[in-house]
Amino acid sequence: MAESIYRALRDGALEGELAPALTIKDSVASPFALQVFSHVISHLFSSILAGKSQSRGLVVVSFSRSPSFYLDLLKNKGTDVASSNKQIQILDCYSDPLGWKDQLAGSRNFTALSNEALVSSNAIVFREVKHMDKLYNSIIELGKGLVGGGKIRFSIAIDSADEMLRHAPVSSVARLLSNLRSHDQISSIFWLLHSDLHEARVTAVLEYLSSIVASLEPSHQLANGQRGDLENFSLIKHNSKKGKFHVRFKKRNGRVRVMSEEVHIEQSGINFTSLPSEGAINQGLVPKVQFSLQLSEKERIDKANVVLPFEHQGNGKPIQIYDGRRSLVDSKHERPVAAVENVQTNENCGSGEIIYYRDSDDEMPDSDEDPDDDLDI
Amino acid sequence: MNQRSSNLLDEALGLDQVIEPWPLRGRVVAIEDQVDTSGSFVLHHLLKRSLSPNSSNVAIFIAFSQPFSHYDRILRKLGCNLVSQRDNSRFFFFDMLKLQCPDGDEGITPEGGLIALYGKIHKTISALPEISWKNVSIIIDDLSLMEVAANGSSDYVLDFLQYCRTLTSEFDCSLITLNHEDIYSNEDRPTFFIQMEYLADILIKAEPLATGLATDVHGQLTVSNKGWNKVSNFHFKVKENVVECFYPGRSRG
């Protein structure tokens, strides 16, 4: 399923159409969007290097991580980043997003470090994150610097949309993303979003702008409020290593395809596996005690076959509801079958039975009548 | 210094082995607490660990909550002399109790406010020998009071924290913050609080027990270490000179 995402981003945009856009969305309960985002970046970049994608370059707009985080990430995946500065550029909105360092240097209270001034050949510092139009221009400029003008396309990765939304109103951010999608040199674009930092309508705006929405959810929902008890802690532990990954694809023909997988978080990275059946997950959490809390298959079938005394069986025959009024004398001669149609007991040999003996004949049948009715007052 | 009893917390943070180079270098540690279970003891413990006599670590303490004398008194009981550490340039105390950011400015002037504070921290670290940079801890007590000083602008505080994060990348130092969960609990969407959870590499939550108050156990700590992909949970009891940490059911009373 993750492969479908990579393929969509690799294939890129058709002439005259909007570029595919992916939102990777998570929440504090399963905060793995960054891992998924990093995973997608590595994959896309490998395809770019191998010449297997429409896009010929990648611009990473990084607010939340330093440029070296991404360069190290790609290096660890085996990419020779040093020689690939023609294929990747990072717009560094992390180091000095609001120009504070410039201001401080101006008032002479501040000495920029010599290694700070050393701008990596892969990263350009951007200092005006509150201005979405300047950000747009810088992204396009950086991309064009990578692939040249003309018809060659590049991809954009934004880490993260939350920071953009913090600095600018949602309308400006939406306009930026929309303009990027419409630009004829953009092949694909994807961004990270922490859904619990925003109102639902803001998240909805970004989802509307996306052709693919990938959401991460916890494997197990925690009980609201109190996280104190041991059971909740084991769920927290479980949720810290695993999660559910739901992807919604909006296809060109208007159809929507929804897929789900399980995502595992490991030291080395993330893995996707198909979702196990619900029962398997629940069984893993049943406490191990000495008595059997589960039903075997036979027990399950037998339970399903029990005919309850008060239910209408619905096969047209009149129901004889046994109310337990047969006297003890009669019961000696007749088989004490209760609350079941005679036909049915013959057919379902394996069915359960409910056998009811009334304590005594004095026992009044259940009725709506007021038992005090016969009193003469 | 009672080595054994703090071990569970130290273990969860990687502080039970060597402390130089500082195991928390380059990391953001967020401590969250509530009125019932104050997390200040974690802050004091980390401060004490970072100023251990066996190391040359440096701590920069940004105080919005209490004056120097308060921390001096507490750390003395834990066996650490802040006055002499300050004199030896291992402990820098920035008293921010009187900071009031100019209204409406929100950091436009570098002279006042949080921009200046960032500049001051940067200058302090740069002045240290380069070899010490990764052994520096920036400790902030606490974020909710910083927000108050910033006239309630959580965005401004988040900008400041963003710049502090760049310090962790630039100098490989660590950033340790304290914030109070219940201040934000009646908001529909406690954005500022949740932002810190995303920013943190290590999250330490001090909460009451599910079963309520007790004399032998003051609360529980949950340490989520994202780098190690590990979550630990244990109980604690804050005593006069030490904090005892133990697994549930193993209180020594």
XYZ file of C-alpha atoms in Angstrom:
630
model
C 0.000 0.000 0.000
C 2.868 2.326 0.758
C 4.033 1.338 -2.730
C 0.893 2.956 -4.169
C 1.869 6.224 -2.534
C 5.413 6.066 -3.889
C 4.080 5.264 -7.332
C 1.683 8.194 -7.305
C 4.479 10.562 -6.314
C 6.917 9.045 -8.787
C 4.497 9.214 -11.694
C 3.834 12.836 -10.894
C 1.545 15.220 -12.705
C -0.122 14.931 -16.069
C 0.071 17.828 -18.491
C -2.519 20.434 -17.622
C -3.469 18.805 -14.333
C -2.731 19.559 -10.728
C 0.275 17.799 -9.237
C -0.515 14.956 -6.841
C -0.448 16.145 -3.245
C -0.047 13.971 -0.148
C -0.936 14.910 3.425
C 0.697 12.758 6.108
C -1.391 13.288 9.204
C -0.929 12.112 12.778
C -1.762 12.997 16.359
C -0.025 12.800 19.724
C -1.480 9.341 20.320
C 0.488 7.998 17.336
C 3.100 10.615 16.452
C 4.775 8.804 13.571
C 4.152 11.230 10.731
C 7.779 12.292 10.740
C 8.965 8.714 10.303
C 6.535 8.167 7.443
C 7.530 11.499 5.920
C 11.231 10.567 6.125
C 10.453 7.207 4.585
C 8.649 8.833 1.652
C 11.481 11.308 1.138
C 14.080 8.518 0.981
C 12.030 6.541 -1.491
C 11.252 9.456 -3.733
C 14.825 10.670 -3.678
C 16.154 7.236 -4.616
C 13.771 7.204 -7.562
C 14.919 10.655 -8.575
C 18.562 9.608 -8.456
C 17.816 6.454 -10.418
C 15.966 8.495 -13.022
C 12.799 6.488 -12.393
C 10.511 9.354 -11.552
C 9.004 12.218 -13.486
C 10.617 14.587 -11.030
C 14.298 15.423 -11.515
C 14.894 17.181 -8.243
C 13.602 17.496 -4.681
C 13.151 20.674 -2.675
C 12.710 20.083 1.055
C 11.137 23.000 2.902
C 12.262 22.299 6.444
C 10.744 24.142 9.405
C 10.941 21.518 12.134
C 14.292 19.864 11.511
C 17.709 21.161 10.671
C 18.905 20.594 7.087
C 21.554 18.229 8.420
C 18.786 15.940 9.697
C 17.611 15.329 6.135
C 21.072 15.143 4.667
C 22.068 12.596 7.320
C 18.861 10.670 6.720
C 19.645 10.290 3.039
C 23.280 9.512 3.747
C 22.211 6.727 6.101
C 20.069 5.272 3.363
C 23.150 5.049 1.224
C 22.700 8.119 -0.908
C 25.768 10.056 -1.854
C 24.427 13.427 -0.872
C 27.648 15.326 -1.403
C 27.538 14.802 -5.117
C 23.780 15.114 -5.376
C 23.413 18.805 -4.727
C 22.052 19.045 -8.225
C 19.110 16.909 -7.202
C 18.258 18.052 -3.698
C 18.072 21.444 -2.115
C 16.800 22.331 1.321
C 15.022 25.579 2.043
C 16.147 26.048 5.630
C 13.243 27.574 7.547
C 14.570 26.055 10.747
C 17.773 27.918 11.611
C 16.538 31.505 11.533
C 12.883 31.552 10.482
C 12.090 35.026 11.770
C 15.437 36.697 11.210
C 16.243 37.009 14.914
C 19.909 36.205 14.348
C 20.159 38.953 11.790
C 18.536 41.404 14.170
C 20.815 40.437 17.031
C 23.880 40.638 14.821
C 22.713 44.082 13.835
C 22.621 45.259 17.441
C 26.082 43.825 18.010
C 24.992 41.574 20.871
C 25.569 38.565 18.809
C 28.388 36.906 17.017
C 27.436 34.457 14.396
C 29.539 31.346 14.611
C 31.915 30.707 11.808
C 30.327 27.386 11.016
C 26.925 29.020 10.926
C 28.046 31.275 8.165
C 29.160 28.241 6.248
C 26.136 27.618 4.110
C 26.022 24.066 3.011
C 25.864 23.624 -0.708
C 22.564 21.838 -0.166
C 20.762 24.387 1.989
C 19.633 27.977 1.752
C 18.475 29.837 4.856
C 15.059 31.488 4.641
C 14.260 34.207 7.130
C 10.750 35.383 6.410
C 8.408 32.543 7.210
C 5.485 34.843 7.905
C 5.359 35.797 4.238
C 3.841 33.010 2.231
C 4.340 34.716 -1.126
C 8.057 35.174 -0.484
C 8.186 31.548 0.611
C 6.474 30.536 -2.638
C 8.971 32.482 -4.699
C 11.913 31.018 -2.833
C 10.649 27.472 -3.307
C 10.161 27.964 -7.041
C 13.517 29.672 -7.376
C 15.277 26.865 -5.550
C 13.542 24.256 -7.666
C 14.382 26.024 -10.901
C 17.953 26.266 -9.706
C 17.931 22.489 -9.496
C 16.234 21.500 -12.718
C 16.438 24.632 -14.831
C 13.464 26.225 -16.491
C 11.313 24.766 -19.197
C 9.377 21.574 -18.806
C 11.500 19.702 -16.307
C 9.714 19.125 -13.047
C 10.732 18.860 -9.412
C 9.022 17.654 -6.224
C 8.495 19.446 -2.941
C 8.460 18.062 0.607
C 7.259 20.338 3.424
C 8.116 19.698 7.063
C 5.741 20.819 8.288
C 2.434 22.396 7.361
C 1.861 23.086 11.085
C 4.665 25.619 11.212
C 3.331 27.367 8.132
C -0.102 27.499 9.750
C 1.432 28.948 12.890
C 3.020 31.797 11.000
C 0.335 32.569 8.447
C -3.447 32.330 8.156
C -4.885 29.170 6.687
C -6.047 31.015 3.561
C -2.465 32.063 2.737
C -1.154 28.584 3.343
C -3.910 27.085 1.214
C -3.145 29.547 -1.540
C 0.550 28.675 -1.414
C -0.118 24.947 -1.640
C -2.684 25.383 -4.352
C -0.352 27.561 -6.415
C 2.419 25.044 -6.013
C 0.145 22.251 -7.208
C -0.823 24.280 -10.245
C 2.700 25.237 -11.202
C 3.674 23.441 -14.378
C 7.113 22.542 -13.073
C 5.913 20.791 -9.933
C 5.754 17.028 -10.226
C 4.412 16.187 -6.767
C 4.180 17.724 -3.334
C 3.747 16.282 0.147
C 3.607 17.636 3.677
C 3.353 16.655 7.304
C 0.441 17.667 9.527
C -0.252 17.151 13.231
C -4.038 17.132 13.285
C -4.458 17.883 16.989
C -2.741 21.240 16.659
C -5.482 22.653 14.468
C -9.197 23.116 14.264
C -11.005 20.483 12.273
C -11.756 22.931 9.473
C -8.076 23.738 8.999
C -7.219 20.062 8.710
C -10.150 19.693 6.326
C -8.832 22.505 4.103
C -5.496 20.757 3.725
C -7.165 17.421 3.094
C -9.269 18.949 0.347
C -6.082 20.181 -1.248
C -4.632 16.670 -1.237
C -5.123 13.878 -3.685
C -3.824 11.402 -1.098
C -4.410 11.575 2.646
C -2.388 9.199 4.825
C -3.444 9.175 8.472
C -1.812 7.516 11.421
C -3.926 6.307 14.267
C -3.106 4.474 17.469
C -3.549 0.693 17.461
C -5.581 0.965 20.628
C -7.670 3.833 21.842
C -6.855 4.826 25.394
C -9.503 5.370 28.002
C -10.257 9.059 28.166
C -8.643 11.236 30.752
C -6.930 9.068 33.297
C -3.807 7.478 31.885
C -2.839 6.262 35.275
C -3.566 2.585 35.470
C -1.414 -0.297 34.409
C -3.683 -1.382 31.580
C -3.525 2.032 30.007
C 0.258 2.032 30.361
C 0.562 -1.232 28.487
C -1.615 0.266 25.752
C 0.602 3.360 25.681
C 3.625 1.092 25.306
C 1.889 -0.826 22.545
C 0.887 2.377 20.777
C 4.442 3.708 20.911
C 5.639 0.922 18.635
C 2.697 0.288 16.381
C -0.086 2.127 14.708
C -2.710 1.973 12.010
C -1.979 3.580 8.681
C -5.019 4.576 6.611
C -4.637 5.977 3.136
C -7.334 7.590 1.057
C -6.603 8.025 -2.656
C -8.657 10.395 -4.769
C -8.364 9.030 -8.257
C -8.591 11.017 -11.457
C -11.826 9.321 -12.422
C -13.426 10.587 -9.230
C -13.285 7.316 -7.354
C -11.939 7.166 -3.850
C -9.879 4.213 -2.742
C -9.253 3.552 0.936
C -6.568 1.200 2.183
C -5.285 0.323 5.623
C -2.136 -1.235 6.965
C -0.321 -1.606 10.205
C 2.820 0.410 10.753
C 5.643 -0.746 13.064
C 8.134 1.702 14.466
C 11.621 0.358 14.980
C 15.003 1.865 15.696
C 16.014 1.311 12.102
C 12.927 2.838 10.584
C 9.357 1.879 9.883
C 7.703 -1.156 8.391
C 4.301 -1.639 6.900
C 2.378 -4.869 7.249
C -1.168 -5.782 6.438
C -3.661 -5.364 9.238
C -4.221 -8.478 11.302
C -7.830 -9.479 11.948
C -9.478 -7.823 14.923
C -9.640 -11.035 16.902
C -5.923 -11.545 16.805
C -5.281 -8.120 18.266
C -7.844 -8.553 21.008
C -6.627 -11.974 21.952
C -3.209 -10.592 22.530
C -4.614 -8.367 25.235
C -6.765 -10.894 27.103
C -5.172 -11.294 30.514
C -3.572 -14.630 31.124
C -5.517 -16.274 33.935
C -6.177 -19.848 34.936
C -9.746 -20.110 33.749
C -10.771 -20.123 30.147
C -12.306 -16.835 29.087
C -12.646 -17.741 25.450
C -15.239 -19.840 23.687
C -14.182 -22.774 21.585
C -15.702 -23.139 18.115
C -18.120 -25.863 19.274
C -19.177 -23.753 22.224
C -19.750 -20.797 19.934
C -21.978 -22.870 17.635
C -23.919 -24.348 20.524
C -24.450 -20.922 21.982
C -25.775 -19.670 18.680
C -28.150 -22.603 18.453
C -29.857 -22.126 21.805
C -33.452 -21.142 21.245
C -34.458 -18.598 23.772
C -37.841 -19.152 25.363
C -39.314 -15.776 24.619
C -38.186 -15.207 21.068
C -40.438 -15.474 18.088
C -38.875 -18.111 15.921
C -40.475 -16.726 12.817
C -41.283 -19.884 10.926
C -45.030 -19.522 10.921
C -45.858 -22.068 13.552
C -47.512 -20.999 16.706
C -45.173 -20.703 19.621
C -45.794 -22.590 22.740
C -44.103 -20.717 25.458
C -43.584 -23.031 28.346
C -44.340 -21.271 31.538
C -43.403 -24.108 33.731
C -46.966 -24.886 34.744
C -46.956 -28.552 34.043
C -47.515 -30.300 37.318
C -44.996 -32.685 38.706
C -47.344 -35.567 38.057
C -47.527 -34.827 34.369
C -43.855 -34.346 34.118
C -43.246 -37.892 35.022
C -44.940 -39.045 31.882
C -43.785 -36.475 29.481
C -40.345 -35.491 28.506
C -39.695 -32.242 30.315
C -38.954 -30.126 27.312
C -39.317 -26.431 27.910
C -39.879 -23.395 25.737
C -39.082 -25.081 22.488
C -41.240 -26.176 19.618
C -41.381 -29.913 19.329
C -40.374 -29.834 15.705
C -37.288 -27.918 16.438
C -35.924 -30.229 19.075
C -35.973 -33.048 16.586
C -34.203 -31.089 13.917
C -31.461 -29.527 15.948
C -29.846 -32.327 17.821
C -26.929 -30.167 18.701
C -29.001 -27.310 19.984
C -28.953 -26.252 23.575
C -32.014 -26.429 25.686
C -33.375 -24.411 28.492
C -35.059 -26.613 30.987
C -37.233 -24.968 33.531
C -39.034 -26.632 36.367
C -41.387 -24.534 38.310
C -40.929 -24.712 42.029
C -44.579 -25.392 42.697
C -47.944 -25.150 41.090
C -48.855 -22.323 43.386
C -46.469 -20.114 41.570
C -48.423 -17.583 39.558
C -47.390 -17.095 35.954
C -45.878 -13.737 35.202
C -48.608 -11.372 34.354
C -49.346 -7.731 34.162
C -52.204 -7.987 36.555
C -51.917 -6.307 39.824
C -51.691 -9.095 42.381
C -53.730 -6.988 44.740
C -56.598 -6.885 42.328
C -58.552 -9.628 44.026
C -58.578 -7.786 47.270
C -61.861 -6.365 48.256
C -61.268 -2.942 49.504
C 23.904 11.528 46.819
C 21.870 8.363 46.941
C 22.935 6.599 43.794
C 20.633 3.623 43.977
C 17.237 5.169 44.495
C 17.255 7.521 41.536
C 18.411 4.834 39.207
C 15.082 4.165 37.542
C 14.823 7.733 36.327
C 18.497 7.828 35.389
C 18.148 4.519 33.590
C 15.181 5.738 31.598
C 17.192 8.782 30.522
C 20.526 7.083 30.008
C 22.099 8.935 32.918
C 23.022 5.828 34.886
C 26.168 5.238 32.895
C 28.656 7.930 31.948
C 27.546 11.505 32.173
C 30.265 12.971 30.023
C 29.714 13.547 27.226
C 26.261 14.459 28.503
C 23.864 11.689 27.408
C 21.066 14.161 26.769
C 23.137 16.211 24.305
C 21.221 17.428 21.310
C 17.903 16.423 22.877
C 14.817 18.262 23.967
C 13.448 16.955 27.279
C 9.940 18.085 28.222
C 8.712 17.560 31.780
C 4.960 17.750 32.301
C 3.299 17.828 35.667
C 0.079 18.657 37.475
C -0.890 20.439 40.660
C -1.205 17.118 42.503
C 2.170 15.861 41.363
C 4.747 18.542 40.897
C 7.479 17.667 38.415
C 9.973 20.188 39.756
C 11.884 17.391 41.437
C 12.769 16.023 38.008
C 14.150 19.416 37.036
C 16.190 19.586 40.245
C 17.429 16.044 39.715
C 18.555 16.760 36.162
C 20.249 19.943 37.316
C 22.060 18.037 40.027
C 23.127 15.345 37.546
C 24.392 17.851 35.044
C 26.486 19.575 37.728
C 27.959 16.336 38.956
C 31.505 16.765 40.286
C 32.703 14.019 37.938
C 32.065 16.126 34.888
C 32.598 19.527 33.413
C 29.008 19.951 32.286
C 27.483 23.403 32.300
C 23.906 24.367 33.142
C 22.135 27.519 31.992
C 19.055 27.992 34.133
C 16.271 30.278 32.916
C 14.094 30.994 35.923
C 10.615 32.409 35.536
C 9.286 30.688 38.605
C 11.575 31.145 41.617
C 14.587 33.193 42.644
C 18.113 31.823 42.944
C 17.869 31.305 46.706
C 15.044 28.813 46.249
C 17.046 26.538 43.943
C 20.177 27.017 46.013
C 18.363 25.757 49.097
C 16.885 22.735 47.330
C 20.066 21.725 45.554
C 22.047 22.026 48.798
C 19.801 19.355 50.293
C 20.532 17.219 47.265
C 24.231 17.717 47.807
C 25.006 20.357 45.216
C 26.346 23.851 45.914
C 24.974 26.222 43.290
C 26.902 29.225 44.585
C 30.276 27.620 44.035
C 29.146 26.183 40.697
C 28.128 29.679 39.673
C 31.474 31.007 40.743
C 33.200 28.312 38.736
C 31.231 29.257 35.642
C 29.493 25.904 35.543
C 26.117 27.317 36.502
C 24.564 30.353 34.847
C 21.368 31.677 36.393
C 19.153 33.984 34.327
C 16.621 35.559 36.641
C 13.576 36.265 34.472
C 11.107 36.855 37.258
C 10.751 40.497 36.351
C 10.668 40.030 32.606
C 7.679 41.638 31.041
C 7.767 41.760 27.299
C 6.791 45.145 25.912
C 3.153 45.152 24.900
C 2.423 44.505 21.265
C 6.078 44.236 20.454
C 6.260 40.477 20.384
C 9.928 40.391 19.866
C 10.380 43.135 17.354
C 13.057 44.859 19.403
C 16.137 42.780 20.086
C 16.797 44.800 23.227
C 13.970 43.429 25.272
C 11.978 40.278 25.488
C 12.661 36.784 24.340
C 14.854 37.696 21.378
C 17.317 39.264 23.791
C 17.123 36.213 26.038
C 17.947 33.975 23.086
C 20.859 36.252 22.217
C 22.125 36.073 25.784
C 21.993 32.262 25.870
C 23.749 32.046 22.505
C 26.452 34.422 23.706
C 26.955 32.463 26.949
C 27.422 29.168 25.143
C 29.636 30.631 22.417
C 31.923 32.046 25.097
C 32.599 28.555 26.458
C 35.355 26.419 24.974
C 34.070 24.501 21.978
C 34.714 21.187 23.678
C 32.121 22.053 26.336
C 29.297 22.948 23.998
C 27.736 19.503 23.904
C 27.835 19.310 27.685
C 25.584 22.334 28.146
C 22.023 22.003 29.438
C 19.545 24.827 29.016
C 16.875 24.466 31.687
C 13.636 26.481 31.648
C 11.385 26.732 34.711
C 8.745 27.067 33.520
C 7.012 27.495 30.157
C 3.605 28.597 31.413
C 5.204 31.484 33.279
C 7.224 32.344 30.196
C 3.930 32.584 28.380
C 2.655 34.959 31.061
C 5.779 37.093 30.695
C 5.152 37.145 26.955
C 1.688 38.608 27.561
C 0.010 35.304 26.806
C 1.482 34.977 23.350
C 2.162 31.276 23.049
C 3.317 31.839 19.461
C 6.096 34.082 20.673
C 7.125 31.456 23.233
C 7.053 28.772 20.546
C 9.237 30.963 18.335
C 11.665 31.294 21.219
C 11.629 27.535 21.789
C 12.246 27.028 18.078
C 15.358 29.153 18.361
C 16.411 27.229 21.481
C 16.050 24.073 19.412
C 18.423 25.507 16.857
C 20.891 25.817 19.720
C 20.596 22.064 20.301
C 21.452 21.501 16.632
C 24.169 24.119 16.503
C 25.942 23.353 19.774
C 24.622 19.842 20.450
C 23.509 21.044 23.874
C 20.317 19.869 25.591
C 17.097 21.730 26.321
C 15.046 20.805 29.390
C 11.648 22.409 29.993
C 8.885 22.154 32.569
C 5.226 22.775 31.834
C 1.973 22.232 33.692
C -0.665 20.087 32.084
C -3.663 21.217 34.108
C -3.259 24.845 33.125
C -4.259 23.849 29.622
C -6.697 21.096 30.503
C -9.870 23.107 30.037
C -8.924 24.274 26.577
C -10.585 22.463 23.705
C -7.310 22.185 21.967
C -4.284 22.874 24.163
C -2.102 23.668 21.165
C 0.879 25.058 23.028
C 1.000 22.085 25.338
C 0.647 19.551 22.523
C 3.329 21.367 20.492
C 5.802 20.655 23.275
C 4.921 16.968 23.151
C 5.793 16.929 19.458
C 8.995 18.906 19.971
C 10.270 16.727 22.800
C 12.681 13.873 22.162
C 12.082 12.694 25.708
C 8.779 13.274 27.479
C 8.564 12.896 31.274
C 5.068 12.994 32.720
C 4.444 13.255 36.446
C 0.919 12.212 37.289
C -1.039 11.159 40.325
C -1.769 7.474 40.808
C -4.986 6.197 39.304
C -6.026 5.165 42.784
C -5.612 8.617 44.296
C -3.384 10.069 46.986
C -1.134 7.944 49.162
C 1.480 8.566 51.836
C 4.026 6.088 50.547
C 3.782 6.965 46.890
C 3.567 10.536 45.704
C 2.830 9.782 42.082
C 4.002 8.065 38.947
C 6.408 9.015 36.216
C 6.053 7.955 32.609
C 9.189 8.474 30.561
C 8.790 8.241 26.777
C 12.175 8.152 25.129
C 11.565 8.570 21.407
C 15.194 8.069 20.488
C 15.284 4.666 22.126
C 11.692 3.908 21.229
C 11.133 3.019 24.863
C 8.454 3.889 27.412
C 8.985 3.388 31.159
C 6.618 3.829 34.036
C 7.379 3.826 37.729
C 6.308 5.368 41.014
C 8.128 7.961 43.033
C 8.303 9.437 46.496
C 9.882 12.820 47.062
C 11.852 12.897 50.288
C 13.846 15.631 51.968
C 17.212 14.877 50.388
C 16.400 12.432 47.678
C 13.711 11.132 45.359
C 12.971 7.443 45.458
C 11.822 5.763 42.283
C 10.489 2.242 42.288
C 8.266 -0.059 40.284
C 4.634 -0.330 41.404
C 4.255 -2.447 44.515
C 7.874 -2.149 45.597
C 7.657 0.881 47.853
C 9.805 0.588 50.896
C 7.286 2.617 52.851
